Amino acid sequence: MEAGLDTGPVFAQAAFPIAHGMTGGELHDALAQLGALTLQATLPELLVGRRSPEPQDAALATYAAKLGKSDLELDWTRPALDLERQVLAFNPYPIAQTRMEEYVLRIWRAVAEEAAVTAPPGTVLSEDSSGIRVATGSGVLRLTEVQLPGGKPLPVAAFLNARQLSGRRLGTA
């Protein structure tokens, strides 16, 4: 046993490619399955002494700070790809969000798109059944699944049935 968190020796490790569009929840589930399979393959070798621990390289360790409410807020001045990754990482919990007038709009799914944009970051450029396109610091973020307070997550096509957002600014009260 080691005194620190995740500071002990390594008995096995496995590589895992993160697919484009994979959410934090999907990654969690896939890694849990991979971890179980790796443990299942490693334990018999440990029991008969064919597997030895290897020390971790402390220089490769990283620290992840506890998330706060401000970490959930989309900063529209950032590049679209960064925002897409933020949305995916926080799905299914705690869910990325932005201000939409007096509401907090939760963003469940989004896709970064390369585009030259002159509108201020946070401006809704267009909307259709494929998504709500929002200007960012670099490119466009297409919101594809969103949620209003008290509601359930909706595909954008259903969300837009009762709303029109083009020209509005997100991220401001």
PDB file of C-alpha atoms in Angstrom:
ATOM      1  CA  MET A   1       0.000   0.000   0.000  1.00  0.00           C
ATOM      2  CA  GLU A   2       1.098   3.532  -0.737  1.00  0.00           C
ATOM      3  CA  ALA A   3       0.268   6.627   1.292  1.00  0.00           C
ATOM      4  CA  GLY A   4      -0.555   8.745  -1.766  1.00  0.00           C
ATOM      5  CA  LEU A   5      -3.466   8.489  -4.161  1.00  0.00           C
ATOM      6  CA  ASP A   6      -2.506   6.619  -7.349  1.00  0.00           C
ATOM      7  CA  THR A   7       1.181   6.636  -6.397  1.00  0.00           C
ATOM      8  CA  GLY A   8       1.841   2.904  -6.114  1.00  0.00           C
ATOM      9  CA  PRO A   9       3.476   0.573  -8.597  1.00  0.00           C
ATOM     10  CA  VAL A  10       1.798  -0.508 -11.829  1.00  0.00           C
ATOM     11  CA  PHE A  11       1.048  -4.189 -12.411  1.00  0.00           C
ATOM     12  CA  ALA A  12      -0.668  -3.806 -15.790  1.00  0.00           C
ATOM     13  CA  GLN A  13      -1.829  -1.147 -18.185  1.00  0.00           C
ATOM     14  CA  ALA A  14      -3.808  -1.040 -21.392  1.00  0.00           C
ATOM     15  CA  ALA A  15      -4.127   1.520 -24.167  1.00  0.00           C
ATOM     16  CA  PHE A  16      -7.533   2.715 -25.283  1.00  0.00           C
ATOM     17  CA  PRO A  17      -8.301   4.989 -28.254  1.00  0.00           C
ATOM     18  CA  ILE A  18     -10.906   7.660 -27.520  1.00  0.00           C
ATOM     19  CA  ALA A  19     -13.282   7.800 -30.487  1.00  0.00           C
ATOM     20  CA  HIS A  20     -14.326  11.179 -31.870  1.00  0.00           C
ATOM     21  CA  GLY A  21     -17.680  12.133 -30.370  1.00  0.00           C
ATOM     22  CA  MET A  22     -17.351   9.831 -27.335  1.00  0.00           C
ATOM     23  CA  THR A  23     -18.917  11.334 -24.201  1.00  0.00           C
ATOM     24  CA  GLY A  24     -17.442  11.230 -20.722  1.00  0.00           C
ATOM     25  CA  GLY A  25     -20.080   8.669 -19.743  1.00  0.00           C
ATOM     26  CA  GLU A  26     -19.316   6.447 -22.722  1.00  0.00           C
ATOM     27  CA  LEU A  27     -15.596   6.683 -21.961  1.00  0.00           C
ATOM     28  CA  HIS A  28     -16.247   5.799 -18.303  1.00  0.00           C
ATOM     29  CA  ASP A  29     -18.203   2.690 -19.270  1.00  0.00           C
ATOM     30  CA  ALA A  30     -15.637   1.565 -21.855  1.00  0.00           C
ATOM     31  CA  LEU A  31     -12.743   2.036 -19.416  1.00  0.00           C
ATOM     32  CA  ALA A  32     -14.604   0.159 -16.677  1.00  0.00           C
ATOM     33  CA  GLN A  33     -15.004  -2.784 -19.043  1.00  0.00           C
ATOM     34  CA  LEU A  34     -11.371  -2.580 -20.182  1.00  0.00           C
ATOM     35  CA  GLY A  35     -10.214  -2.370 -16.561  1.00  0.00           C
ATOM     36  CA  ALA A  36     -12.190  -5.469 -15.626  1.00  0.00           C
ATOM     37  CA  LEU A  37     -10.779  -7.420 -18.580  1.00  0.00           C
ATOM     38  CA  THR A  38      -7.232  -6.282 -17.805  1.00  0.00           C
ATOM     39  CA  LEU A  39      -7.624  -7.240 -14.145  1.00  0.00           C
ATOM     40  CA  GLN A  40      -9.066 -10.619 -15.134  1.00  0.00           C
ATOM     41  CA  ALA A  41      -6.047 -11.289 -17.360  1.00  0.00           C
ATOM     42  CA  THR A  42      -3.496  -9.989 -14.825  1.00  0.00           C
ATOM     43  CA  LEU A  43      -4.623 -11.621 -11.560  1.00  0.00           C
ATOM     44  CA  PRO A  44      -3.684 -15.208 -12.520  1.00  0.00           C
ATOM     45  CA  GLU A  45      -0.179 -14.041 -13.478  1.00  0.00           C
ATOM     46  CA  LEU A  46       0.172 -12.209 -10.157  1.00  0.00           C
ATOM     47  CA  LEU A  47      -0.907 -15.254  -8.178  1.00  0.00           C
ATOM     48  CA  VAL A  48       1.791 -17.458  -9.696  1.00  0.00           C
ATOM     49  CA  GLY A  49       4.501 -14.772  -9.573  1.00  0.00           C
ATOM     50  CA  ARG A  50       4.819 -14.160 -13.323  1.00  0.00           C
ATOM     51  CA  ARG A  51       3.970 -10.475 -13.034  1.00  0.00           C
ATOM     52  CA  SER A  52       6.134  -7.912 -11.205  1.00  0.00           C
ATOM     53  CA  PRO A  53       5.180  -4.369 -10.282  1.00  0.00           C
ATOM     54  CA  GLU A  54       6.844  -1.455 -12.053  1.00  0.00           C
ATOM     55  CA  PRO A  55       7.188   1.973 -10.431  1.00  0.00           C
ATOM     56  CA  GLN A  56       5.213   4.869 -11.869  1.00  0.00           C
ATOM     57  CA  ASP A  57       7.036   7.821 -13.384  1.00  0.00           C
ATOM     58  CA  ALA A  58       6.009  10.678 -11.083  1.00  0.00           C
ATOM     59  CA  ALA A  59       7.012  13.197 -13.783  1.00  0.00           C
ATOM     60  CA  LEU A  60       4.106  11.956 -15.925  1.00  0.00           C
ATOM     61  CA  ALA A  61       1.506  12.426 -13.178  1.00  0.00           C
ATOM     62  CA  THR A  62      -1.122  15.132 -13.577  1.00  0.00           C
ATOM     63  CA  TYR A  63      -3.471  16.705 -11.069  1.00  0.00           C
ATOM     64  CA  ALA A  64      -7.127  17.244 -11.883  1.00  0.00           C
ATOM     65  CA  ALA A  65      -8.721  19.946  -9.750  1.00  0.00           C
ATOM     66  CA  LYS A  66     -12.267  19.565  -8.463  1.00  0.00           C
ATOM     67  CA  LEU A  67     -14.805  20.965 -10.924  1.00  0.00           C
ATOM     68  CA  GLY A  68     -16.733  24.074  -9.959  1.00  0.00           C
ATOM     69  CA  LYS A  69     -19.870  25.631 -11.454  1.00  0.00           C
ATOM     70  CA  SER A  70     -17.762  28.007 -13.540  1.00  0.00           C
ATOM     71  CA  ASP A  71     -16.135  25.014 -15.272  1.00  0.00           C
ATOM     72  CA  LEU A  72     -19.523  24.036 -16.722  1.00  0.00           C
ATOM     73  CA  GLU A  73     -20.090  27.398 -18.421  1.00  0.00           C
ATOM     74  CA  LEU A  74     -19.202  27.512 -22.123  1.00  0.00           C
ATOM     75  CA  ASP A  75     -16.842  30.396 -22.896  1.00  0.00           C
ATOM     76  CA  TRP A  76     -17.830  31.280 -26.452  1.00  0.00           C
ATOM     77  CA  THR A  77     -14.515  33.079 -27.061  1.00  0.00           C
ATOM     78  CA  ARG A  78     -12.734  29.704 -27.024  1.00  0.00           C
ATOM     79  CA  PRO A  79     -12.296  27.597 -30.202  1.00  0.00           C
ATOM     80  CA  ALA A  80     -15.250  25.428 -31.262  1.00  0.00           C
ATOM     81  CA  LEU A  81     -13.227  22.211 -30.916  1.00  0.00           C
ATOM     82  CA  ASP A  82     -12.398  23.033 -27.269  1.00  0.00           C
ATOM     83  CA  LEU A  83     -16.089  23.661 -26.569  1.00  0.00           C
ATOM     84  CA  GLU A  84     -17.101  20.405 -28.287  1.00  0.00           C
ATOM     85  CA  ARG A  85     -14.668  18.539 -26.038  1.00  0.00           C
ATOM     86  CA  GLN A  86     -16.032  20.322 -22.951  1.00  0.00           C
ATOM     87  CA  VAL A  87     -19.603  19.339 -23.862  1.00  0.00           C
ATOM     88  CA  LEU A  88     -18.604  15.717 -24.480  1.00  0.00           C
ATOM     89  CA  ALA A  89     -16.514  15.473 -21.297  1.00  0.00           C
ATOM     90  CA  PHE A  90     -19.360  16.723 -19.074  1.00  0.00           C
ATOM     91  CA  ASN A  91     -21.981  14.353 -20.538  1.00  0.00           C
ATOM     92  CA  PRO A  92     -23.827  12.756 -18.689  1.00  0.00           C
ATOM     93  CA  TYR A  93     -22.671  14.684 -15.626  1.00  0.00           C
ATOM     94  CA  PRO A  94     -22.389  17.530 -14.715  1.00  0.00           C
ATOM     95  CA  ILE A  95     -23.451  18.848 -18.214  1.00  0.00           C
ATOM     96  CA  ALA A  96     -22.015  21.934 -19.923  1.00  0.00           C
ATOM     97  CA  GLN A  97     -24.215  25.010 -19.910  1.00  0.00           C
ATOM     98  CA  THR A  98     -24.657  28.550 -21.172  1.00  0.00           C
ATOM     99  CA  ARG A  99     -26.953  31.470 -20.459  1.00  0.00           C
ATOM    100  CA  MET A 100     -29.862  32.056 -22.826  1.00  0.00           C
ATOM    101  CA  GLU A 101     -31.531  35.258 -21.679  1.00  0.00           C
ATOM    102  CA  GLU A 102     -32.918  34.479 -18.200  1.00  0.00           C
ATOM    103  CA  TYR A 103     -32.428  30.707 -18.548  1.00  0.00           C
ATOM    104  CA  VAL A 104     -29.538  28.331 -18.162  1.00  0.00           C
ATOM    105  CA  LEU A 105     -29.414  26.165 -21.275  1.00  0.00           C
ATOM    106  CA  ARG A 106     -27.749  22.797 -20.691  1.00  0.00           C
ATOM    107  CA  ILE A 107     -25.825  21.438 -23.687  1.00  0.00           C
ATOM    108  CA  TRP A 108     -25.825  17.628 -23.970  1.00  0.00           C
ATOM    109  CA  ARG A 109     -24.312  17.223 -27.435  1.00  0.00           C
ATOM    110  CA  ALA A 110     -22.510  19.512 -29.853  1.00  0.00           C
ATOM    111  CA  VAL A 111     -20.227  19.289 -32.881  1.00  0.00           C
ATOM    112  CA  ALA A 112     -17.408  21.673 -33.832  1.00  0.00           C
ATOM    113  CA  GLU A 113     -17.470  22.955 -37.397  1.00  0.00           C
ATOM    114  CA  GLU A 114     -14.695  24.809 -39.194  1.00  0.00           C
ATOM    115  CA  ALA A 115     -15.978  28.100 -40.549  1.00  0.00           C
ATOM    116  CA  ALA A 116     -14.845  31.686 -40.882  1.00  0.00           C
ATOM    117  CA  VAL A 117     -17.028  33.720 -38.536  1.00  0.00           C
ATOM    118  CA  THR A 118     -17.271  37.492 -38.157  1.00  0.00           C
ATOM    119  CA  ALA A 119     -20.154  37.571 -35.650  1.00  0.00           C
ATOM    120  CA  PRO A 120     -19.322  38.066 -31.966  1.00  0.00           C
ATOM    121  CA  PRO A 121     -18.736  34.828 -30.017  1.00  0.00           C
ATOM    122  CA  GLY A 122     -21.990  33.434 -28.628  1.00  0.00           C
ATOM    123  CA  THR A 123     -24.117  34.728 -31.522  1.00  0.00           C
ATOM    124  CA  VAL A 124     -26.637  32.218 -32.876  1.00  0.00           C
ATOM    125  CA  LEU A 125     -25.824  32.181 -36.595  1.00  0.00           C
ATOM    126  CA  SER A 126     -28.516  29.797 -37.779  1.00  0.00           C
ATOM    127  CA  GLU A 127     -30.832  27.042 -36.652  1.00  0.00           C
ATOM    128  CA  ASP A 128     -32.425  24.073 -38.343  1.00  0.00           C
ATOM    129  CA  SER A 129     -33.260  20.467 -37.534  1.00  0.00           C
ATOM    130  CA  SER A 130     -29.548  19.533 -37.620  1.00  0.00           C
ATOM    131  CA  GLY A 131     -28.570  22.015 -34.931  1.00  0.00           C
ATOM    132  CA  ILE A 132     -28.168  25.508 -33.564  1.00  0.00           C
ATOM    133  CA  ARG A 133     -24.967  27.025 -34.981  1.00  0.00           C
ATOM    134  CA  VAL A 134     -23.207  29.388 -32.570  1.00  0.00           C
ATOM    135  CA  ALA A 135     -20.195  31.597 -33.312  1.00  0.00           C
ATOM    136  CA  THR A 136     -17.109  30.865 -31.205  1.00  0.00           C
ATOM    137  CA  GLY A 137     -13.639  32.362 -30.935  1.00  0.00           C
ATOM    138  CA  SER A 138     -12.626  30.083 -33.803  1.00  0.00           C
ATOM    139  CA  GLY A 139     -15.239  28.252 -35.852  1.00  0.00           C
ATOM    140  CA  VAL A 140     -18.826  27.296 -35.106  1.00  0.00           C
ATOM    141  CA  LEU A 141     -20.304  25.018 -32.464  1.00  0.00           C
ATOM    142  CA  ARG A 142     -23.434  23.196 -33.658  1.00  0.00           C
ATOM    143  CA  LEU A 143     -25.634  22.340 -30.671  1.00  0.00           C
ATOM    144  CA  THR A 144     -27.544  19.112 -31.345  1.00  0.00           C
ATOM    145  CA  GLU A 145     -29.128  18.229 -27.977  1.00  0.00           C
ATOM    146  CA  VAL A 146     -30.138  20.791 -25.335  1.00  0.00           C
ATOM    147  CA  GLN A 147     -32.205  21.123 -22.162  1.00  0.00           C
ATOM    148  CA  LEU A 148     -34.079  23.988 -20.511  1.00  0.00           C
ATOM    149  CA  PRO A 149     -34.511  24.157 -16.710  1.00  0.00           C
ATOM    150  CA  GLY A 150     -37.144  21.684 -15.544  1.00  0.00           C
ATOM    151  CA  GLY A 151     -37.262  19.988 -18.934  1.00  0.00           C
ATOM    152  CA  LYS A 152     -35.686  16.910 -20.377  1.00  0.00           C
ATOM    153  CA  PRO A 153     -32.865  16.787 -22.920  1.00  0.00           C
ATOM    154  CA  LEU A 154     -34.240  17.314 -26.419  1.00  0.00           C
ATOM    155  CA  PRO A 155     -32.888  16.930 -29.917  1.00  0.00           C
ATOM    156  CA  VAL A 156     -32.585  20.427 -31.363  1.00  0.00           C
ATOM    157  CA  ALA A 157     -35.378  19.788 -33.900  1.00  0.00           C
ATOM    158  CA  ALA A 158     -37.870  19.311 -31.026  1.00  0.00           C
ATOM    159  CA  PHE A 159     -36.406  22.209 -29.031  1.00  0.00           C
ATOM    160  CA  LEU A 160     -36.829  24.593 -31.980  1.00  0.00           C
ATOM    161  CA  ASN A 161     -40.493  23.723 -32.532  1.00  0.00           C
ATOM    162  CA  ALA A 162     -41.465  26.502 -30.116  1.00  0.00           C
ATOM    163  CA  ARG A 163     -38.428  28.803 -30.364  1.00  0.00           C
ATOM    164  CA  GLN A 164     -36.458  30.921 -32.764  1.00  0.00           C
ATOM    165  CA  LEU A 165     -32.917  31.816 -31.726  1.00  0.00           C
ATOM    166  CA  SER A 166     -31.147  33.204 -34.805  1.00  0.00           C
ATOM    167  CA  GLY A 167     -29.342  36.442 -34.021  1.00  0.00           C
ATOM    168  CA  ARG A 168     -29.554  36.026 -30.234  1.00  0.00           C
ATOM    169  CA  ARG A 169     -26.442  35.953 -28.077  1.00  0.00           C
ATOM    170  CA  LEU A 170     -25.758  33.037 -25.759  1.00  0.00           C
ATOM    171  CA  GLY A 171     -23.655  33.312 -22.635  1.00  0.00           C
ATOM    172  CA  THR A 172     -25.217  36.581 -21.515  1.00  0.00           C
ATOM    173  CA  ALA A 173     -28.120  37.319 -19.180  1.00  0.00           C
TER     174      ALA A 173
END
